[in-house]
CSV table of C-alpha atoms in Angstrom, one decimal:
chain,number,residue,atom,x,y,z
U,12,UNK,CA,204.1,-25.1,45.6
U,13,UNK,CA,205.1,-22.6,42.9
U,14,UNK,CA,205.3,-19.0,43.6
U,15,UNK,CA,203.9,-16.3,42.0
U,16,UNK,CA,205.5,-12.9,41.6
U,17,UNK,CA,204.3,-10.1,42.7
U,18,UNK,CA,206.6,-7.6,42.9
U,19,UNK,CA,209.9,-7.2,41.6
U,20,UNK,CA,211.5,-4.5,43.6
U,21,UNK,CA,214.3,-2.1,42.0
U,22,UNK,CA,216.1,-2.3,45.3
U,23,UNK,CA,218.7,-4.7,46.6
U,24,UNK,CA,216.6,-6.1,49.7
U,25,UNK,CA,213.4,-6.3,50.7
U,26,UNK,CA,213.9,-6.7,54.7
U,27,UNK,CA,210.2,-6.0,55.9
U,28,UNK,CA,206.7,-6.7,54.7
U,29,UNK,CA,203.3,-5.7,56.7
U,30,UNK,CA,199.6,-6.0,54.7
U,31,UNK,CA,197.0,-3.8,55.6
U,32,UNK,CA,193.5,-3.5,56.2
U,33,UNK,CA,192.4,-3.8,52.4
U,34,UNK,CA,195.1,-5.7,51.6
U,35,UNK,CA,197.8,-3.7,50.2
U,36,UNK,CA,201.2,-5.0,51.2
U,37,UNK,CA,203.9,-2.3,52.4
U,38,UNK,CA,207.4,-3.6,51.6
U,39,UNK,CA,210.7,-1.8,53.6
U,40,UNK,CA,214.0,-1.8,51.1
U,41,UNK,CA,217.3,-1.4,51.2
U,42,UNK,CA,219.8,0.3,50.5
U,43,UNK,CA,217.6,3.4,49.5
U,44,UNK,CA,215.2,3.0,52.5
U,45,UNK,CA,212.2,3.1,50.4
U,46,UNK,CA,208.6,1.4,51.4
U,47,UNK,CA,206.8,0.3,48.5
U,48,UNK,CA,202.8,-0.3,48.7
U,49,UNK,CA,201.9,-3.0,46.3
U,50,UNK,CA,198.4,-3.4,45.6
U,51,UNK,CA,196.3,-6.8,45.8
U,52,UNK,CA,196.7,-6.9,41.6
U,53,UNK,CA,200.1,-6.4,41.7
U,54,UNK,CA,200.5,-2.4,41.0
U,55,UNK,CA,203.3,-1.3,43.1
U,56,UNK,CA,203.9,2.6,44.0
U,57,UNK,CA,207.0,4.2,46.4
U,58,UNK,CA,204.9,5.1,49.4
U,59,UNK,CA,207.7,6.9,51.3
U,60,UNK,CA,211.3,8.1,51.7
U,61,UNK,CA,212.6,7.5,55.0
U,62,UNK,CA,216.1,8.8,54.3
U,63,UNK,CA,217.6,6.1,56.0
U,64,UNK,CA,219.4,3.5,54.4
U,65,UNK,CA,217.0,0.3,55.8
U,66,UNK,CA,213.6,-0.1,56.2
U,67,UNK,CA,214.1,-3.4,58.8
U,68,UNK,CA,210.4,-3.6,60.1
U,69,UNK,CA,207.1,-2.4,59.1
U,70,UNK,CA,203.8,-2.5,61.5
U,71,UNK,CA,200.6,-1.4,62.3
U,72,UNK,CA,200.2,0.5,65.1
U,73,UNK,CA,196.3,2.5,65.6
U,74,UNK,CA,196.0,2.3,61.8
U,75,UNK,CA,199.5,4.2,61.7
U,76,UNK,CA,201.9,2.7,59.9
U,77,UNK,CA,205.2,2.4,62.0
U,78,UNK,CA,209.1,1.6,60.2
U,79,UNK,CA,212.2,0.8,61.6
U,80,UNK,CA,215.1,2.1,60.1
U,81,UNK,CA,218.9,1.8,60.0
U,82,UNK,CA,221.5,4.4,59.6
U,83,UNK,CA,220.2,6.1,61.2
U,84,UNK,CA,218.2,4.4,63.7
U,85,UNK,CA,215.1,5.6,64.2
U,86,UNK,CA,211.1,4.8,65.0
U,87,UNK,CA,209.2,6.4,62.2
U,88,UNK,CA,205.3,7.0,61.7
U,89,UNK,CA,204.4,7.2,57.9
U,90,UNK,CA,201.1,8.8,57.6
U,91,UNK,CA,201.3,9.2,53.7
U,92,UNK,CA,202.7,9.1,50.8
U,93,UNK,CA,206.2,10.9,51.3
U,94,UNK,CA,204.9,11.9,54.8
U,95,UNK,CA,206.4,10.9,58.0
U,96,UNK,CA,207.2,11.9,61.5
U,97,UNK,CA,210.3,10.8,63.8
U,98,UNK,CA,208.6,9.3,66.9
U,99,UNK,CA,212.0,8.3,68.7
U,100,UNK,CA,215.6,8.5,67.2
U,101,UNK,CA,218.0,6.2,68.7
U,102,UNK,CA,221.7,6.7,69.9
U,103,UNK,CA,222.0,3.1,67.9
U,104,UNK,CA,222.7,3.0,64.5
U,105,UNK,CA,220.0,0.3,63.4
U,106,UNK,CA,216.3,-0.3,65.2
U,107,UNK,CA,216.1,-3.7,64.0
U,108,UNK,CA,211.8,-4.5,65.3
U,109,UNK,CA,209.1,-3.5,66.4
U,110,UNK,CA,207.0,-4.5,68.7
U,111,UNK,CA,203.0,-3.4,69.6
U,112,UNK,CA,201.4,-5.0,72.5
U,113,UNK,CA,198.7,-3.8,73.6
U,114,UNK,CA,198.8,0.0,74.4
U,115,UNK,CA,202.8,-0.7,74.0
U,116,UNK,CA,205.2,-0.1,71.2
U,117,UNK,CA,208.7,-1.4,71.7
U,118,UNK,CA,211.5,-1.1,69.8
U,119,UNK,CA,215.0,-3.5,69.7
U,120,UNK,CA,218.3,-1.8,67.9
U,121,UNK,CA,221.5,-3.2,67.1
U,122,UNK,CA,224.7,-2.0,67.9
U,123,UNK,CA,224.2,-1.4,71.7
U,124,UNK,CA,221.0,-4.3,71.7
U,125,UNK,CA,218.6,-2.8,73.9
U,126,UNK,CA,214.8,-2.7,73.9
U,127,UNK,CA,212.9,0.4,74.1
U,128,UNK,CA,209.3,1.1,75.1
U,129,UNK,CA,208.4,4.2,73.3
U,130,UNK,CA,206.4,6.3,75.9
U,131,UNK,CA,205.8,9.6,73.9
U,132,UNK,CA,206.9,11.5,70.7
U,133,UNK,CA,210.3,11.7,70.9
U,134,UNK,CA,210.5,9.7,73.9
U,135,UNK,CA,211.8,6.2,75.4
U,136,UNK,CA,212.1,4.4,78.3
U,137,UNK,CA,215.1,1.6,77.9
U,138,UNK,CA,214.0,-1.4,79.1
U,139,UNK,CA,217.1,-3.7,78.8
U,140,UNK,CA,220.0,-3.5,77.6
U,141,UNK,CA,221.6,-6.8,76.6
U,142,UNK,CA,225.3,-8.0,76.2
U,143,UNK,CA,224.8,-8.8,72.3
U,144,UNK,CA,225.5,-6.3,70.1
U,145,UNK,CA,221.9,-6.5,68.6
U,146,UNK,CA,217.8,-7.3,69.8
U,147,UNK,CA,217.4,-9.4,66.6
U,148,UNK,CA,213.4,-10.1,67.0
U,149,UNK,CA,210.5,-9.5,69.8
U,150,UNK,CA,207.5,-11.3,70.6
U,151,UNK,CA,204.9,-10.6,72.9
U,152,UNK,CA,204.4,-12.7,76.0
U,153,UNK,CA,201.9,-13.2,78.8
U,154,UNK,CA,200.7,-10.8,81.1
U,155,UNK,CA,202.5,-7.6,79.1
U,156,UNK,CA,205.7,-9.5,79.0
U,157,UNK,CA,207.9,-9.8,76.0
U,158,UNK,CA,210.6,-12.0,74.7
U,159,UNK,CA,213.6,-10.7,72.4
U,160,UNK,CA,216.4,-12.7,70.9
U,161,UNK,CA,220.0,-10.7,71.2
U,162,UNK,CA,222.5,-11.8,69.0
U,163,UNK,CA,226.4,-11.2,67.5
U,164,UNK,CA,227.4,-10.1,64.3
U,165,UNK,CA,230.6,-12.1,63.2
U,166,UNK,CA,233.4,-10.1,64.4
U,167,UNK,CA,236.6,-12.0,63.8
U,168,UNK,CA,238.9,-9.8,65.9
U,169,UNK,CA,237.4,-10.5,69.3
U,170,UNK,CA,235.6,-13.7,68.2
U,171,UNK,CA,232.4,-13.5,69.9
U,172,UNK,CA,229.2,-14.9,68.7
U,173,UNK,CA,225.7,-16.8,69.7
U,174,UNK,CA,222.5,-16.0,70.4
U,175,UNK,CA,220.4,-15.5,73.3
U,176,UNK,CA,216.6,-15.7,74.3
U,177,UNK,CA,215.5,-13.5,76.9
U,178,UNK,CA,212.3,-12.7,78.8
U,179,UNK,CA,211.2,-8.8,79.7
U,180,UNK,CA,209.1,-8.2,82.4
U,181,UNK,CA,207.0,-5.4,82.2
U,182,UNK,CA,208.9,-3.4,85.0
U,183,UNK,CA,212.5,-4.5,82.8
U,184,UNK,CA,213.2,-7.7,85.0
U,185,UNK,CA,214.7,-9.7,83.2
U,186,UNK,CA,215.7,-13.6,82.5
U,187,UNK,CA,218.1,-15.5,80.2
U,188,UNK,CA,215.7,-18.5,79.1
U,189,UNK,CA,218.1,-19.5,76.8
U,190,UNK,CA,221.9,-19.1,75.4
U,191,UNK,CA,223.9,-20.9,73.0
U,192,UNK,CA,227.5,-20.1,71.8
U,193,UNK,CA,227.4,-21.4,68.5
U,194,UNK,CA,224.0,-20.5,67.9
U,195,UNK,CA,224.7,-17.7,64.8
U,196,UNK,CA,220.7,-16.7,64.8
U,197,UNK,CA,217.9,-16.9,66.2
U,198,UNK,CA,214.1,-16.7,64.7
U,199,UNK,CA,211.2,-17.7,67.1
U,200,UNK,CA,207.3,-18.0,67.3
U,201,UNK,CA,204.4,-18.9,69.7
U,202,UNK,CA,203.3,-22.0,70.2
U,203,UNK,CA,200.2,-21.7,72.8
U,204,UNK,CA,202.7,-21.2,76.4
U,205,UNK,CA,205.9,-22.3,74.6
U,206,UNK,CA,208.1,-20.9,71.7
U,207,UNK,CA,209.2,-22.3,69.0
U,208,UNK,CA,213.0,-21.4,68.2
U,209,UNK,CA,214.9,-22.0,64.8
U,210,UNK,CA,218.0,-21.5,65.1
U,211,UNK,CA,221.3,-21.3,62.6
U,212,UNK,CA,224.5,-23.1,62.6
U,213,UNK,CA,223.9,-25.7,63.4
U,214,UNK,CA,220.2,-25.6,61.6
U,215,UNK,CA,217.7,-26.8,64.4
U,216,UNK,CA,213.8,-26.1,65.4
U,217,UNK,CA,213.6,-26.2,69.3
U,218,UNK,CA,210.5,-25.8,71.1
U,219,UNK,CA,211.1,-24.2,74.9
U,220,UNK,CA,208.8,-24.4,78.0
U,221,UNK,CA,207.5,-21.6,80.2
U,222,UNK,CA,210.8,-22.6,82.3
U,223,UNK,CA,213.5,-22.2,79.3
U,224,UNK,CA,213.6,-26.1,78.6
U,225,UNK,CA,214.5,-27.1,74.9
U,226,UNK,CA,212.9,-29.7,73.5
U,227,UNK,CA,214.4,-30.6,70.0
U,228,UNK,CA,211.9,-31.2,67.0
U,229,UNK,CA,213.7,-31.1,64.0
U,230,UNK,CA,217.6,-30.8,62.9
U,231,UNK,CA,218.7,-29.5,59.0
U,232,UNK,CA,221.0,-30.4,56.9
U,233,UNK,CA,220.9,-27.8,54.5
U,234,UNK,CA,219.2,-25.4,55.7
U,235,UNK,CA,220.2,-22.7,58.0
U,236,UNK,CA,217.0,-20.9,59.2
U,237,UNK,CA,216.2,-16.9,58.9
U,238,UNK,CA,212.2,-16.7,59.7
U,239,UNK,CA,209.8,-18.8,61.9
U,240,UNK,CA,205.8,-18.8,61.5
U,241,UNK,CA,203.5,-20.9,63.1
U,242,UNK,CA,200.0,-20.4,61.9
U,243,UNK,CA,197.1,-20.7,63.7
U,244,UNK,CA,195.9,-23.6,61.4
U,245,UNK,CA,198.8,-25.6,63.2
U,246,UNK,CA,201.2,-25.4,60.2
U,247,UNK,CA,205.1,-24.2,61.2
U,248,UNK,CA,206.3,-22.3,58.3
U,249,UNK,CA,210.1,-22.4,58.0
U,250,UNK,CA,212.4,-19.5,56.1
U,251,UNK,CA,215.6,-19.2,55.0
U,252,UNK,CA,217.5,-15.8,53.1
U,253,UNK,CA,220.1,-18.1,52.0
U,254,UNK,CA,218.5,-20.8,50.5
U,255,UNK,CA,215.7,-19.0,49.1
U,256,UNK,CA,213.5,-21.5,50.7
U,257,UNK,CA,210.4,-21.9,52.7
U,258,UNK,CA,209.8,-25.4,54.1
U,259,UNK,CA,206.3,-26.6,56.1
């Protein structure tokens, strides 16, 4: 299909996007750290100043509107134009997601890669901490579970990398469902009991059983995957940063 623009941001990157109730869209930038709110018709305003440099998720939390940020790394609520409170600062220097399920907010950084569960204002309780340097995405699971995808920035000097898929008990307990070396990223979805994975270098959609069993649906040529959405409708939607692509 062919796109329509809506808004044409004066920052760099545009790393988060969350729509509210009426259907104003709340977009997190970088390298400024500035959310925009762009209206259904287009008319785009700065909704807040988080003084951070990255705006890496935005989410809905009780009607609150809840941002991630990096440098520093913190859990803010934005309650209004220029208006925001700190409900947890980090020791990390990014909070990559956010999580909220049910009565729950979670939080995944990078740089350390743990998970937090936000209990209080500025309090946490860690959850796990991972051996990746970084909690890439979340995703709630059954029962108050929750999966995260830990991952390594290229770092030539000690050479590691891959990606990892892990499931988080409520209590913290904790399982590996899923490790690959070469695996650069990781994006991931629900599909009913399983998850659908994409995954980067090499460019493949996997779909993994309640036991951690890969099934392989689809390989890419040219097309190393950022995002993952499967709709409800039954349509997989298919992302990637570099390519400036979506694919269905």
């Amino acid at each position: 299909g062919q796109p329509n623009l809506l808004f044409d941001a004066p920052e760099l990157a545009i790393h988060s996007l969350v729509r509210d109730a009426n259907g104003n869209l709340y977009a997190g930038t970088a390298p400024d750290g500035l959310i925009y709110r762009i209206t259904p018709d287009g008319e785009a305003t700065t909704y807040a100043r988080t003084n951070a440099h990255y705006v890496w998720d935005l989410v809905f939390a009780d009607g609150r509107l809840l941002a991630a940020t990096g440098e520093p790394g913190k859990v803010l609520a934005v309650e209004g134009k220029d208006k925001s409170t700190t409900l947890y600062e980090t020791s990390d220097r990014h909070v990559m997601d956010l999580l909220v399920n049910g009565a729950h907010i979670y939080a995944g950084t990078a740089q350390a890669g743990r998970v937090y569960q936000l209990t209080e204002p500025g309090r946490a309780r860690l959850l796990y901490e991972s051996d990746r340097e970084e909690i890439h995405a979340l995703l709630p699971g059954a029962n108050g579970s929750l999966y995260a995808s830990g991952l390594w920035r290229s770092d030539e000097e000690e050479k590691k990398k891959g990606s990892a898929l892990y499931h988080i008990d409520p209590n913290g307990a904790t399982q590996t469902l899923w490790a690959q070396d070469e695996v650069l990223n990781l994006a991931m979805s629900a599909l009913g009991e399983d998850l659908l994975i994409a995954a980067a270098n090499p460019s493949r959609l996997y779909r993994l059983d309640g036991r951690g069993r890969p099934t392989l649906v689809n390989q890419f040529d040219d097309f190393n995957p950022s995002r993952l959405l499967h709709h409800p409708s039954g349509a997989t939607y298919v992302a990637a940063a570099q390519a400036g692509a979506l694919r269905r």
